[in-house]
Tab-separated table of C-alpha atoms in Angstrom:
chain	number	residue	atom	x	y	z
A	1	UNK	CA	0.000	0.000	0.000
A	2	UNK	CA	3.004	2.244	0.124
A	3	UNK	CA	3.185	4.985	-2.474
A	4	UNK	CA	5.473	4.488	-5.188
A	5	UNK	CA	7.000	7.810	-5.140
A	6	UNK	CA	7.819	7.550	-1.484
A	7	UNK	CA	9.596	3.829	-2.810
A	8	UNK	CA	11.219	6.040	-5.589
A	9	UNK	CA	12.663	8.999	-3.660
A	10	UNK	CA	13.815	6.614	-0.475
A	11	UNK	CA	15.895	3.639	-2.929
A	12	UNK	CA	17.758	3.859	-5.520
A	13	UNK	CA	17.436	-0.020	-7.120
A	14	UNK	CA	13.916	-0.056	-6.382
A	15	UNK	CA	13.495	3.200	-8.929
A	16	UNK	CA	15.652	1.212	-11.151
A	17	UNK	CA	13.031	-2.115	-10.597
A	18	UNK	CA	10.121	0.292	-10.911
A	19	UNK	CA	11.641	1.670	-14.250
A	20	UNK	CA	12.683	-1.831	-15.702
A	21	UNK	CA	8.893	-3.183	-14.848
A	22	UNK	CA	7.400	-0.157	-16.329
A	23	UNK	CA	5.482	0.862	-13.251
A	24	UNK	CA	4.732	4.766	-13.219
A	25	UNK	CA	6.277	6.085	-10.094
A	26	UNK	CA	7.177	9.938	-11.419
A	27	UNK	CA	3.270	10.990	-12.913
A	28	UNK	CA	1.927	8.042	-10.972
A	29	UNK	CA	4.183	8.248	-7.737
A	30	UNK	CA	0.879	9.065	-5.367
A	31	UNK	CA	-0.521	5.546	-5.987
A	32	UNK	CA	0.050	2.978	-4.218
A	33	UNK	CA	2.310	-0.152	-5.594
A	34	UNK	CA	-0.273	-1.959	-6.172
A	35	UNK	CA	-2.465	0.333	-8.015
A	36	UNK	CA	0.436	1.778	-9.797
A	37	UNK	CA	1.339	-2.429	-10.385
A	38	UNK	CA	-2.280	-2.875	-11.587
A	39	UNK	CA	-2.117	-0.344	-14.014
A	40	UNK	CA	0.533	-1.125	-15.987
A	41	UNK	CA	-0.024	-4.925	-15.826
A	42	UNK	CA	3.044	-5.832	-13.721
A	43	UNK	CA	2.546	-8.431	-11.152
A	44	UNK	CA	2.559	-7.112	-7.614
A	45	UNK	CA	4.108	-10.599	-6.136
A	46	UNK	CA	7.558	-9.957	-8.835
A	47	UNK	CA	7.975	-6.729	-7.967
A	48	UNK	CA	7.233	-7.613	-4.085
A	49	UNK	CA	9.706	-10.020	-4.568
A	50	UNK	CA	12.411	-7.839	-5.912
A	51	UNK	CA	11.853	-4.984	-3.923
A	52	UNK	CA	12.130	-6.874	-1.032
A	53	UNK	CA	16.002	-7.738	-2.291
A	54	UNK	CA	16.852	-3.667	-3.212
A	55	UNK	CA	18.734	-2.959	-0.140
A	56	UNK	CA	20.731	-0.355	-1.656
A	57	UNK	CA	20.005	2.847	0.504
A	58	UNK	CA	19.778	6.463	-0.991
A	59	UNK	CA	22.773	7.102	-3.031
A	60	UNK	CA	24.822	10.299	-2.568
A	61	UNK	CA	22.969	12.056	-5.271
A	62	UNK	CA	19.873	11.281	-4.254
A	63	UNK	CA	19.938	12.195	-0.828
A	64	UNK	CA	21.734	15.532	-1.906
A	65	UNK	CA	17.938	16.520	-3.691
A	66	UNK	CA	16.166	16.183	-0.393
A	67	UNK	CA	18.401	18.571	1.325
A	68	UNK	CA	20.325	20.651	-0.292
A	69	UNK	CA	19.335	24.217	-1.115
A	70	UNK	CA	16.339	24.365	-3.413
A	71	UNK	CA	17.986	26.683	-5.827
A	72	UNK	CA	20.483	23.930	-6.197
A	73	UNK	CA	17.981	21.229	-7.476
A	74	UNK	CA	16.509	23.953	-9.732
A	75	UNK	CA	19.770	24.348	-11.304
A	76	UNK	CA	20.146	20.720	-11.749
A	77	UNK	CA	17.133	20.246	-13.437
A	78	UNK	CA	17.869	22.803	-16.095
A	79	UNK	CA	21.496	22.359	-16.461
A	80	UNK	CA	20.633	18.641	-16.969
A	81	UNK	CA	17.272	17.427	-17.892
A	82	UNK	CA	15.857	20.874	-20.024
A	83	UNK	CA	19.196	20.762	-21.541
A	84	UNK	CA	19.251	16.696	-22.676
A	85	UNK	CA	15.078	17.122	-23.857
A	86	UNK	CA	16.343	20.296	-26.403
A	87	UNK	CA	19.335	18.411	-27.401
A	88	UNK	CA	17.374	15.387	-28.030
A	89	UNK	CA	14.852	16.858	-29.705
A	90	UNK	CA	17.310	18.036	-32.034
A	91	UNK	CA	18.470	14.643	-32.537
A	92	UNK	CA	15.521	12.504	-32.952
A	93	UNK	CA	13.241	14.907	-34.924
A	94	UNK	CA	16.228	14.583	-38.308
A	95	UNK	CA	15.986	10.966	-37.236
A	96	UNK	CA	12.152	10.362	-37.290
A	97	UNK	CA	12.315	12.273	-41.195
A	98	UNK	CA	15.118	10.123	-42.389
A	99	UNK	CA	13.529	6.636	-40.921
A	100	UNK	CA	9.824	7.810	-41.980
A	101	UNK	CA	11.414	8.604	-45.335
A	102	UNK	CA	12.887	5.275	-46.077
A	103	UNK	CA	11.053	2.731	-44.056
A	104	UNK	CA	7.492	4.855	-43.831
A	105	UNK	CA	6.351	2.650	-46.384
A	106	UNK	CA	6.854	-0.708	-44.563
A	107	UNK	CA	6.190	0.835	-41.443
A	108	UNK	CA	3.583	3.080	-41.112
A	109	UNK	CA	4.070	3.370	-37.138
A	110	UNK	CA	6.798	5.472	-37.778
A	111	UNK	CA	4.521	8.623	-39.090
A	112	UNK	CA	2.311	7.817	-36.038
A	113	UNK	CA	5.367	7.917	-33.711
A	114	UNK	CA	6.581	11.121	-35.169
A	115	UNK	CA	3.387	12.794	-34.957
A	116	UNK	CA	3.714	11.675	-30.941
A	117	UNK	CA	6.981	12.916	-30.700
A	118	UNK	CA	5.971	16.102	-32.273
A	119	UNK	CA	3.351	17.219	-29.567
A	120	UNK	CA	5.723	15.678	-26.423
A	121	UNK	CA	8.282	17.921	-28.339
A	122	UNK	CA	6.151	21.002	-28.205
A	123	UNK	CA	4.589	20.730	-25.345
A	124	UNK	CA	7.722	20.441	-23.323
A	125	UNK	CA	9.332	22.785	-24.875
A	126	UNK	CA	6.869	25.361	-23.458
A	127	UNK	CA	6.682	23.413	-20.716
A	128	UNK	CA	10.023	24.166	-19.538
A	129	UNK	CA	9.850	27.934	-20.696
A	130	UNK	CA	7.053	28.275	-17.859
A	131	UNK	CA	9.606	26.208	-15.419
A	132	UNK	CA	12.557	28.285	-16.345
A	133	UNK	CA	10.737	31.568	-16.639
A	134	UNK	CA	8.112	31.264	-13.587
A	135	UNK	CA	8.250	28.481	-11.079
A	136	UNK	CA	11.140	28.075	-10.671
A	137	UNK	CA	12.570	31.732	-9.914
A	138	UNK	CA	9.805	32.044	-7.737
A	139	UNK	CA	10.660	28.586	-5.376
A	140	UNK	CA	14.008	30.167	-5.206
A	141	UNK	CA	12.888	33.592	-4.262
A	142	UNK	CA	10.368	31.448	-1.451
A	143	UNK	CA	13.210	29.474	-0.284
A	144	UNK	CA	15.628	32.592	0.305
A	145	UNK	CA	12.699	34.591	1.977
A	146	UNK	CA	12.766	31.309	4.275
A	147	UNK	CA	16.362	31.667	4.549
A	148	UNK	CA	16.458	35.458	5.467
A	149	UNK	CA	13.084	35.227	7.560
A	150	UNK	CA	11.189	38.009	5.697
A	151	UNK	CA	7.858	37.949	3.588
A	152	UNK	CA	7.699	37.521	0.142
A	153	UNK	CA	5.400	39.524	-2.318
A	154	UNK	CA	2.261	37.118	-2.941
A	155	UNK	CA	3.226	36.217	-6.748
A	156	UNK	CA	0.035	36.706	-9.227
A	157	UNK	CA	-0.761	33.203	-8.947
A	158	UNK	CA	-1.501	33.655	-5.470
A	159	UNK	CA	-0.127	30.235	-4.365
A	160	UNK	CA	2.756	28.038	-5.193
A	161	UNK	CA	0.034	25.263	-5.573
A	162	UNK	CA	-1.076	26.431	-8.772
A	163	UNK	CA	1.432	26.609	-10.709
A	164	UNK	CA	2.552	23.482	-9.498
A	165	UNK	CA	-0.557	21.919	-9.761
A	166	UNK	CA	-0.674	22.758	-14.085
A	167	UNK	CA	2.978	21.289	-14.239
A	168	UNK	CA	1.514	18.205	-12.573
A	169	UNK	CA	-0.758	17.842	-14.961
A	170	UNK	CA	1.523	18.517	-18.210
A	171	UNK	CA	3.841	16.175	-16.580
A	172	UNK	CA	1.000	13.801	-17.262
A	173	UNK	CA	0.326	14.342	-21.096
A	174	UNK	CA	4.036	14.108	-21.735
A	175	UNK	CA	4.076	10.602	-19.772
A	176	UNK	CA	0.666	9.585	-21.586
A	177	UNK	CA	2.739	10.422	-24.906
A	178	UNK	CA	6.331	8.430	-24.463
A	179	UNK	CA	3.633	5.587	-22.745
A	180	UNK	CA	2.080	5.952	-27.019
A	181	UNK	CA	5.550	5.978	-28.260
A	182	UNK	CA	6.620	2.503	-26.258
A	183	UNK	CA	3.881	1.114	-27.243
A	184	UNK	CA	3.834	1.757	-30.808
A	185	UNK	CA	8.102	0.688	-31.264
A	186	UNK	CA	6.864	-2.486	-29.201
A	187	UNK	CA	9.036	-1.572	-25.721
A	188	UNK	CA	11.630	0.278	-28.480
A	189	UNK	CA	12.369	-3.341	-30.353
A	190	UNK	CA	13.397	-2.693	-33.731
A	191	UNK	CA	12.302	-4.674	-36.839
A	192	UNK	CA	14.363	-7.476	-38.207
A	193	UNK	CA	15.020	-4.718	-41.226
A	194	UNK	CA	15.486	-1.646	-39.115
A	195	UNK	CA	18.875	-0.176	-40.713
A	196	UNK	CA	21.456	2.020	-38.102
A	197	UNK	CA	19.289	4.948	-38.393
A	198	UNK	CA	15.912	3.049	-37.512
A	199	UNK	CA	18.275	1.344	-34.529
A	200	UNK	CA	19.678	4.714	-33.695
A	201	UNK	CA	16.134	6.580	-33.526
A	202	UNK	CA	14.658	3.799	-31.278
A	203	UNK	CA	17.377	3.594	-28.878
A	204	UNK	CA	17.295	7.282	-28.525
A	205	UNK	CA	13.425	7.609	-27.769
A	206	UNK	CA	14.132	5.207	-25.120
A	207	UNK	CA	16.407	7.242	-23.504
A	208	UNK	CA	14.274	10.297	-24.116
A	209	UNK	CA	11.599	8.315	-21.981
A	210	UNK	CA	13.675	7.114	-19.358
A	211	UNK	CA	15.143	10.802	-19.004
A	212	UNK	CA	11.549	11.700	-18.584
A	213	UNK	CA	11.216	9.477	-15.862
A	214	UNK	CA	13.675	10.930	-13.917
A	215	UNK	CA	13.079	14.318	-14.248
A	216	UNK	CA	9.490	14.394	-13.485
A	217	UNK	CA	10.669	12.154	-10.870
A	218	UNK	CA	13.038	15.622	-9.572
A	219	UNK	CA	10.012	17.718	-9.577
A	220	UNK	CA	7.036	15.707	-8.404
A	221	UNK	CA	8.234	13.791	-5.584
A	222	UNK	CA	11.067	16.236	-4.644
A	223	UNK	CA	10.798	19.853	-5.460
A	224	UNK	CA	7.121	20.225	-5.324
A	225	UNK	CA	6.515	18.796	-2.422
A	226	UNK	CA	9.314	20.372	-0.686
A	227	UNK	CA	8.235	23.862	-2.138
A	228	UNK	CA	4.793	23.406	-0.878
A	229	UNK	CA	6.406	23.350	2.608
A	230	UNK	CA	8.323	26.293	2.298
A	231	UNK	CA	5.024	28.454	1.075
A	232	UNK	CA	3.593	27.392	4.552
A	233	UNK	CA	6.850	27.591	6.500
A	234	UNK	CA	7.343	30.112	9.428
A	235	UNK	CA	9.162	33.503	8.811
């Protein structure tokens, strides 16, 4: 009954079990394991079983996100995740025309795939735009006004819960989209006549989902809940 993003954020190899099983514990992390087990048609008693094995605490890294400084985990996210999803899209968008343009024919999931990678692509990229431009300067204006123990302007969205609450959600779509993508490369598994390119392209949508992951990961089980706290915390 525990909450998968409570598994995700206190274990390292279990995130890594969760990830490998394809249970949802970044957009899905306030389910419970075995809601989040039903859903994606994982059996409960496997991953039981293997959690019960993952004895590997928090690594360094990990428990450096739910401590250190706020602005610090801000930074991270940009500097790292933002950054890979423009680079990648750079990448895979060249790769999806080339692939569509010589295997299109044969395979017709491709157009669907790049039509799926399309919207992820553009809704992320305003996605983090809001992030970079919003949000996040204002959680690290709210954590220094926690620092220095003095008030902080109410920002026109009146609470941090708001905002937050809309990046939840777009966290979702972009999930519901890579989930689309997955499904239609069959778990990324190329064709028997998939050429470098098609190999390349699938291999790097899988890492462009497993990035996801871990980046909505960051933000909803970390920094959002720890930024709620700091709206409410004394001054």
């Amino acid at each position: 009954e525990t909450k998968v993003k409570e598994i995700a954020v206190s274990n390292a190899t279990a995130r890594k079990i969760l990830e490998q099983a394809g249970v949802d514990y970044c957009c899905g992390g306030d389910k419970s394991l075995r809601d989040a087990c039903a859903q994606s048609d994982a059996s409960l008693d496997e991953i039981m079983d293997r959690l019960r094995t993952a004895e590997e605490p928090l690594s360094s890294q990990d428990a450096q996100w739910t401590l250190a400084p706020l602005h610090e985990l801000t930074s991270h996210i940009v500097n790292k995740h933002h950054a890979y999803v423009r680079e990648a899209i750079q990448r895979i968008e060249p790769l999806l025309e080339k692939v569509k343009a010589k295997h299109g024919q044969r395979h017709p999931e491709i157009a669907e795939i790049e039509a799926l990678f399309s919207q992820t692509s553009e809704e992320m990229i305003a996605h983090m735009q809001k992030e970079e431009q919003i949000l996040f300067p204002y959680i690290n204006a709210l954590a220094l006004s926690v620092t220095e123990k003095r008030a902080i302007e109410p920002p026109f969205f009146r609470t941090v819960r708001n905002p937050i609450r809309t990046m939840m959600k777009e966290h979702d779509s972009a999930g519901e989209l890579t989930k689309q993508i997955r499904r239609q490369t069959s778990g990324y598994t190329t064709p028997a006549d998939a050429c470098v390119s098609f190999q390349a392209l699938y291999r790097e949508l899988g890492e462009f989902e497993a990035d996801l992951h871990e980046h909505v990961h960051l933000e909803n089980n970390i920094l959002f809940p720890r930024a709620i706290e700091l709206e409410v915390a004394p001054r």
